[in-house]
Amino acid sequence: MFESLRALVTVVSLGSVSEAARALHVTQPTVTRQIQQLERHFGQALFDRSGKRLSLTPAGERVHAYALEVLRKQEELAESLLEMSNPEAGLVRMGAGLSPTLYRLPAMVARYASMHPRVRFQVVTGSSKVTLERLASRVVDLAIVTTPPEDEAGVEQVALWRDELVAVAPSYHALAGKRATIVELAQYPLVVMHGESGLRRQIDDLLHGAGVERPAPPVMETDSLEAMNRFVQAGLGLAVVPWPAVADDVTQGRLKLVHIVGCDLGQRTVTLVWRKESHIPAAARAFIEWLVSAGAASSSELR
């Protein structure tokens, strides 16, 4: 069918069967037979043969329009399949949490894109849970999450980077720039991530380990580090966050660090996850390999 449709399009384009045969590198009877096959298939004449030049009938015009679309789609499919095997071209589909997308990915993707200009990127954001569901359903080819999967069956994972956790306060707060224990920090209203986040569990474990059995209810829960940053700046409370999320604001004086003594706030690990299979587009697999080598287990430093 594809060859017959191509013959039809070529005849219309060049205006004669003989010219179409020459362009397609086949014999003239072959082109005639392909057109006749189409006419038998659709049960209608596609060309008006009464004049000296071939002209399309109304049915032929419709089949011709359809043929153009089918052949265009065929070419797109061929190009898409070729891209899947070419690490230097194609689409890399990523799922990532909002904070890695804001604070880490732009610079890393820009580095990779400068070396591989024909590779395109698509990023969809969401919680770790949602992002891993998208990975499992093949909506994305790789996931960058802060809460890695507990069941590792069917996936590979590696720590990409570790961000130091810091406590921050509004610049005018009593603890701003001061030394304090985690117990003293917990005496003030806290801005925290929602209960299902890995960061929230880390903070709860820190408080529990310091003997704070019943901390005051958080003054604000959110699902965004950027929102936490803004709420702290507005004076709503204090927060413990990854350093990259507040680095610019601390440097500019909009926030100040609270230097926690007596315990280590620890780090938040950002993990790269991908499926254990061979059917990952070559561009995505190449990007995964580069991420592992360029970013694995790197840590942010407190400046």
Short mmCIF file of C-alpha atoms in Angstrom, two decimals:
data_model
loop_
_atom_site.label_atom_id
_atom_site.label_comp_id
_atom_site.label_asym_id
_atom_site.label_seq_id
_atom_site.Cartn_x
_atom_site.Cartn_y
_atom_site.Cartn_z
CA MET A 1 0.00 0.00 0.00
CA PHE A 2 2.80 2.46 0.86
CA GLU A 3 4.47 1.98 -2.50
CA SER A 4 1.17 2.46 -4.32
CA LEU A 5 0.47 5.66 -2.39
CA ARG A 6 3.98 6.90 -3.16
CA ALA A 7 3.41 6.14 -6.85
CA LEU A 8 0.17 8.16 -6.79
CA VAL A 9 1.83 11.15 -5.14
CA THR A 10 4.74 11.04 -7.57
CA VAL A 11 2.48 10.83 -10.64
CA VAL A 12 0.51 13.86 -9.42
CA SER A 13 3.70 15.76 -8.62
CA LEU A 14 5.41 15.10 -11.96
CA GLY A 15 2.29 15.00 -14.16
CA SER A 16 2.94 11.73 -15.96
CA VAL A 17 3.39 8.03 -15.35
CA SER A 18 6.63 7.90 -17.32
CA GLU A 19 8.25 10.69 -15.29
CA ALA A 20 7.07 9.07 -12.06
CA ALA A 21 8.55 5.72 -13.11
CA ARG A 22 11.88 7.40 -13.85
CA ALA A 23 11.90 9.18 -10.47
CA LEU A 24 10.97 6.00 -8.60
CA HIS A 25 13.49 3.86 -10.55
CA VAL A 26 10.83 1.39 -11.65
CA THR A 27 9.20 0.57 -14.98
CA GLN A 28 6.21 2.44 -16.35
CA PRO A 29 3.98 -0.68 -16.20
CA THR A 30 4.86 -1.03 -12.50
CA VAL A 31 3.58 2.49 -11.75
CA THR A 32 0.43 1.85 -13.83
CA ARG A 33 -0.19 -1.38 -11.93
CA GLN A 34 0.22 0.37 -8.55
CA ILE A 35 -2.33 3.03 -9.50
CA GLN A 36 -4.73 0.33 -10.70
CA GLN A 37 -4.30 -1.51 -7.39
CA LEU A 38 -5.36 1.62 -5.54
CA GLU A 39 -8.38 2.06 -7.77
CA ARG A 40 -9.46 -1.54 -7.21
CA HIS A 41 -8.90 -1.19 -3.47
CA PHE A 42 -11.06 1.95 -3.18
CA GLY A 43 -13.49 0.93 -5.92
CA GLN A 44 -13.24 4.27 -7.73
CA ALA A 45 -11.28 5.83 -10.56
CA LEU A 46 -8.58 8.13 -9.22
CA PHE A 47 -7.57 9.77 -12.53
CA ASP A 48 -9.59 11.26 -15.35
CA ARG A 49 -7.98 9.73 -18.43
CA SER A 50 -10.18 11.46 -21.03
CA GLY A 51 -7.77 14.34 -21.70
CA LYS A 52 -4.14 14.48 -22.76
CA ARG A 53 -2.94 15.12 -19.17
CA LEU A 54 -3.76 13.02 -16.19
CA SER A 55 -5.99 14.85 -13.72
CA LEU A 56 -7.37 13.67 -10.42
CA THR A 57 -11.02 12.82 -10.00
CA PRO A 58 -12.75 14.06 -6.81
CA ALA A 59 -12.08 10.64 -5.28
CA GLY A 60 -8.49 10.87 -6.45
CA GLU A 61 -8.07 14.24 -4.75
CA ARG A 62 -9.15 12.73 -1.44
CA VAL A 63 -6.89 9.72 -1.79
CA HIS A 64 -4.02 12.01 -2.80
CA ALA A 65 -4.48 14.16 0.32
CA TYR A 66 -4.60 11.01 2.44
CA ALA A 67 -1.48 9.65 0.72
CA LEU A 68 0.47 12.84 1.44
CA GLU A 69 -0.40 12.59 5.14
CA VAL A 70 0.40 8.86 5.35
CA LEU A 71 3.78 9.31 3.68
CA ARG A 72 4.60 12.26 5.93
CA LYS A 73 3.77 10.16 8.98
CA GLN A 74 5.86 7.31 7.62
CA GLU A 75 8.85 9.63 7.28
CA GLU A 76 8.31 10.97 10.79
CA LEU A 77 8.20 7.43 12.14
CA ALA A 78 11.40 6.49 10.32
CA GLU A 79 13.15 9.58 11.71
CA SER A 80 11.85 8.86 15.21
CA LEU A 81 13.08 5.25 15.11
CA LEU A 82 16.44 6.42 13.84
CA GLU A 83 16.67 8.90 16.72
CA MET A 84 16.05 6.11 19.22
CA SER A 85 19.29 4.46 18.18
CA ASN A 86 21.29 7.70 17.87
CA PRO A 87 22.76 9.01 21.17
CA GLU A 88 23.50 12.36 19.54
CA ALA A 89 19.90 13.15 18.62
CA GLY A 90 16.43 12.62 19.99
CA LEU A 91 14.36 13.43 23.05
CA VAL A 92 15.35 12.84 26.67
CA ARG A 93 12.21 12.63 28.83
CA MET A 94 12.90 13.34 32.49
CA GLY A 95 10.75 13.33 35.58
CA ALA A 96 12.08 15.35 38.49
CA GLY A 97 11.11 16.95 41.76
CA LEU A 98 10.58 20.68 41.65
CA SER A 99 13.61 21.55 43.75
CA PRO A 100 16.16 19.55 41.67
CA THR A 101 14.56 21.09 38.59
CA LEU A 102 15.01 24.59 39.96
CA TYR A 103 18.39 24.36 41.63
CA ARG A 104 20.45 21.67 39.91
CA LEU A 105 19.13 20.54 36.55
CA PRO A 106 19.38 23.80 34.57
CA ALA A 107 23.17 23.98 34.84
CA MET A 108 23.66 20.26 34.22
CA VAL A 109 21.33 20.13 31.22
CA ALA A 110 22.97 23.25 29.80
CA ARG A 111 26.39 21.58 30.09
CA TYR A 112 25.19 18.46 28.32
CA ALA A 113 23.29 20.38 25.64
CA SER A 114 26.39 22.41 24.79
CA MET A 115 28.19 19.13 24.01
CA HIS A 116 25.24 17.46 22.28
CA PRO A 117 23.29 20.21 20.49
CA ARG A 118 20.90 17.87 18.65
CA VAL A 119 19.57 16.31 21.85
CA ARG A 120 16.26 17.75 23.10
CA PHE A 121 14.92 17.63 26.66
CA GLN A 122 11.50 17.38 28.24
CA VAL A 123 11.06 17.74 32.01
CA VAL A 124 7.87 17.06 33.96
CA THR A 125 7.86 17.90 37.66
CA GLY A 126 6.12 16.18 40.55
CA SER A 127 6.65 14.50 43.89
CA SER A 128 9.01 11.55 44.15
CA LYS A 129 6.01 9.20 44.28
CA VAL A 130 4.40 10.68 41.16
CA THR A 131 7.72 10.82 39.32
CA LEU A 132 8.46 7.14 40.00
CA GLU A 133 4.94 6.22 38.84
CA ARG A 134 5.64 8.07 35.59
CA LEU A 135 8.90 6.15 35.23
CA ALA A 136 7.10 2.82 35.75
CA SER A 137 4.43 3.71 33.19
CA ARG A 138 7.11 4.84 30.68
CA VAL A 139 5.95 8.44 30.58
CA VAL A 140 9.57 9.38 31.35
CA ASP A 141 12.87 7.59 30.68
CA LEU A 142 14.63 8.64 33.90
CA ALA A 143 13.63 10.04 37.27
CA ILE A 144 15.47 12.41 39.60
CA VAL A 145 13.95 12.07 43.06
CA THR A 146 14.62 12.89 46.71
CA THR A 147 12.83 9.80 48.01
CA PRO A 148 14.21 6.75 46.15
CA PRO A 149 12.10 3.62 45.59
CA GLU A 150 12.08 1.11 48.42
CA ASP A 151 11.49 -1.77 46.00
CA GLU A 152 14.45 -1.76 43.62
CA ALA A 153 13.10 -4.53 41.38
CA GLY A 154 13.16 -3.46 37.76
CA VAL A 155 15.11 -0.24 38.32
CA GLU A 156 18.67 0.98 38.67
CA GLN A 157 19.52 3.89 40.94
CA VAL A 158 22.52 5.94 41.97
CA ALA A 159 23.02 8.95 44.24
CA LEU A 160 23.61 11.96 42.03
CA TRP A 161 24.43 14.55 44.67
CA ARG A 162 24.06 15.27 48.35
CA ASP A 163 22.92 18.68 49.51
CA GLU A 164 23.90 19.87 52.97
CA LEU A 165 20.95 20.76 55.19
CA VAL A 166 21.00 24.15 56.90
CA ALA A 167 18.71 25.99 59.28
CA VAL A 168 17.59 29.46 58.17
CA ALA A 169 15.76 32.36 59.75
CA PRO A 170 14.55 35.79 58.68
CA SER A 171 17.42 38.27 58.81
CA TYR A 172 15.91 40.05 61.85
CA HIS A 173 15.14 36.90 63.90
CA ALA A 174 16.62 36.39 67.38
CA LEU A 175 18.52 33.29 66.17
CA ALA A 176 19.68 34.79 62.86
CA GLY A 177 23.42 34.27 62.53
CA LYS A 178 23.59 32.76 66.04
CA ARG A 179 24.53 29.35 67.42
CA ALA A 180 21.65 27.22 68.69
CA THR A 181 20.76 23.63 69.47
CA ILE A 182 18.09 21.74 67.58
CA VAL A 183 15.99 21.88 70.76
CA GLU A 184 16.22 25.68 70.79
CA LEU A 185 15.31 25.77 67.11
CA ALA A 186 12.23 23.66 67.77
CA GLN A 187 10.94 26.23 70.27
CA TYR A 188 10.10 28.52 67.36
CA PRO A 189 7.42 28.00 64.68
CA LEU A 190 8.74 25.87 61.83
CA VAL A 191 7.96 25.90 58.11
CA VAL A 192 8.20 22.31 56.83
CA MET A 193 7.57 20.11 53.82
CA HIS A 194 4.44 17.98 53.67
CA GLY A 195 4.33 14.80 55.73
CA GLU A 196 5.11 12.35 52.90
CA SER A 197 8.37 14.00 51.84
CA GLY A 198 11.77 12.53 52.64
CA LEU A 199 12.96 15.92 53.92
CA ARG A 200 10.08 16.10 56.41
CA ARG A 201 10.96 12.63 57.71
CA GLN A 202 14.59 13.72 58.15
CA ILE A 203 13.56 16.75 60.19
CA ASP A 204 11.17 14.69 62.33
CA ASP A 205 13.95 12.14 62.96
CA LEU A 206 16.36 14.96 63.94
CA LEU A 207 13.89 16.35 66.45
CA HIS A 208 13.15 12.90 67.85
CA GLY A 209 16.88 12.13 68.15
CA ALA A 210 17.41 15.37 70.06
CA GLY A 211 14.70 14.40 72.55
CA VAL A 212 11.99 16.67 71.17
CA GLU A 213 9.15 14.17 71.54
CA ARG A 214 6.26 16.56 70.94
CA PRO A 215 7.36 19.50 68.83
CA ALA A 216 4.87 22.30 68.27
CA PRO A 217 2.71 21.77 65.19
CA PRO A 218 4.36 23.34 62.14
CA VAL A 219 3.12 26.81 61.33
CA MET A 220 3.15 25.99 57.61
CA GLU A 221 3.35 22.84 55.49
CA THR A 222 4.08 23.05 51.78
CA ASP A 223 5.36 20.92 48.90
CA SER A 224 7.87 23.45 47.60
CA LEU A 225 11.30 24.50 48.86
CA GLU A 226 10.87 27.78 47.03
CA ALA A 227 7.65 28.39 49.00
CA MET A 228 9.41 27.47 52.26
CA ASN A 229 12.09 30.01 51.44
CA ARG A 230 9.54 32.76 50.85
CA PHE A 231 7.51 31.94 53.97
CA VAL A 232 10.64 32.15 56.13
CA GLN A 233 11.59 35.47 54.55
CA ALA A 234 8.10 36.73 55.37
CA GLY A 235 8.70 35.92 59.04
CA LEU A 236 6.30 33.00 59.32
CA GLY A 237 8.85 30.69 60.91
CA LEU A 238 12.24 28.97 60.70
CA ALA A 239 13.15 26.08 58.40
CA VAL A 240 15.71 23.37 57.72
CA VAL A 241 16.36 23.16 53.99
CA PRO A 242 19.00 22.03 51.46
CA TRP A 243 21.67 24.67 50.98
CA PRO A 244 21.10 25.20 47.21
CA ALA A 245 17.50 26.25 47.94
CA VAL A 246 18.61 29.23 50.03
CA ALA A 247 22.18 29.94 48.91
CA ASP A 248 21.34 33.07 46.90
CA ASP A 249 19.08 34.51 49.61
CA VAL A 250 21.67 33.92 52.34
CA THR A 251 24.35 35.53 50.17
CA GLN A 252 22.08 38.53 49.52
CA GLY A 253 21.15 38.86 53.20
CA ARG A 254 17.45 38.08 52.80
CA LEU A 255 17.91 35.04 55.04
CA LYS A 256 20.48 34.18 57.69
CA LEU A 257 21.83 30.86 58.83
CA VAL A 258 21.17 29.48 62.28
CA HIS A 259 24.36 27.58 63.18
CA ILE A 260 23.16 24.36 64.80
CA VAL A 261 25.46 22.92 67.47
CA GLY A 262 25.35 19.56 69.17
CA CYS A 263 24.15 17.60 66.15
CA ASP A 264 24.69 17.27 62.42
CA LEU A 265 21.69 18.29 60.35
CA GLY A 266 22.89 15.88 57.67
CA GLN A 267 22.32 15.94 53.94
CA ARG A 268 19.51 15.37 51.50
CA THR A 269 20.38 12.87 48.78
CA VAL A 270 19.06 13.34 45.26
CA THR A 271 18.85 10.03 43.39
CA LEU A 272 18.77 9.15 39.70
CA VAL A 273 16.49 6.20 38.87
CA TRP A 274 15.98 4.44 35.53
CA ARG A 275 14.45 1.18 34.31
CA LYS A 276 16.51 -2.02 34.02
CA GLU A 277 15.93 -2.68 30.36
CA SER A 278 17.53 -2.24 26.96
CA HIS A 279 14.60 -0.40 25.37
CA ILE A 280 15.61 3.07 26.48
CA PRO A 281 16.26 5.57 23.66
CA ALA A 282 19.95 5.96 23.00
CA ALA A 283 19.92 9.70 23.75
CA ALA A 284 18.34 9.08 27.16
CA ARG A 285 20.77 6.25 27.97
CA ALA A 286 23.75 8.42 27.01
CA PHE A 287 22.45 11.24 29.23
CA ILE A 288 21.97 8.80 32.13
CA GLU A 289 25.56 7.58 31.77
CA TRP A 290 26.82 11.17 31.67
CA LEU A 291 24.81 12.13 34.76
CA VAL A 292 26.21 9.18 36.68
CA SER A 293 29.78 10.09 35.78
CA ALA A 294 29.38 13.87 36.15
CA GLY A 295 27.20 14.11 39.22
CA ALA A 296 27.34 10.88 41.18
CA ALA A 297 27.66 11.40 44.92
CA SER A 298 28.78 15.02 44.61
CA SER A 299 27.90 17.25 47.55
CA SER A 300 26.95 20.89 47.78
CA GLU A 301 29.32 22.95 49.85
CA LEU A 302 28.30 25.64 52.32
CA ARG A 303 29.94 28.86 51.17
#
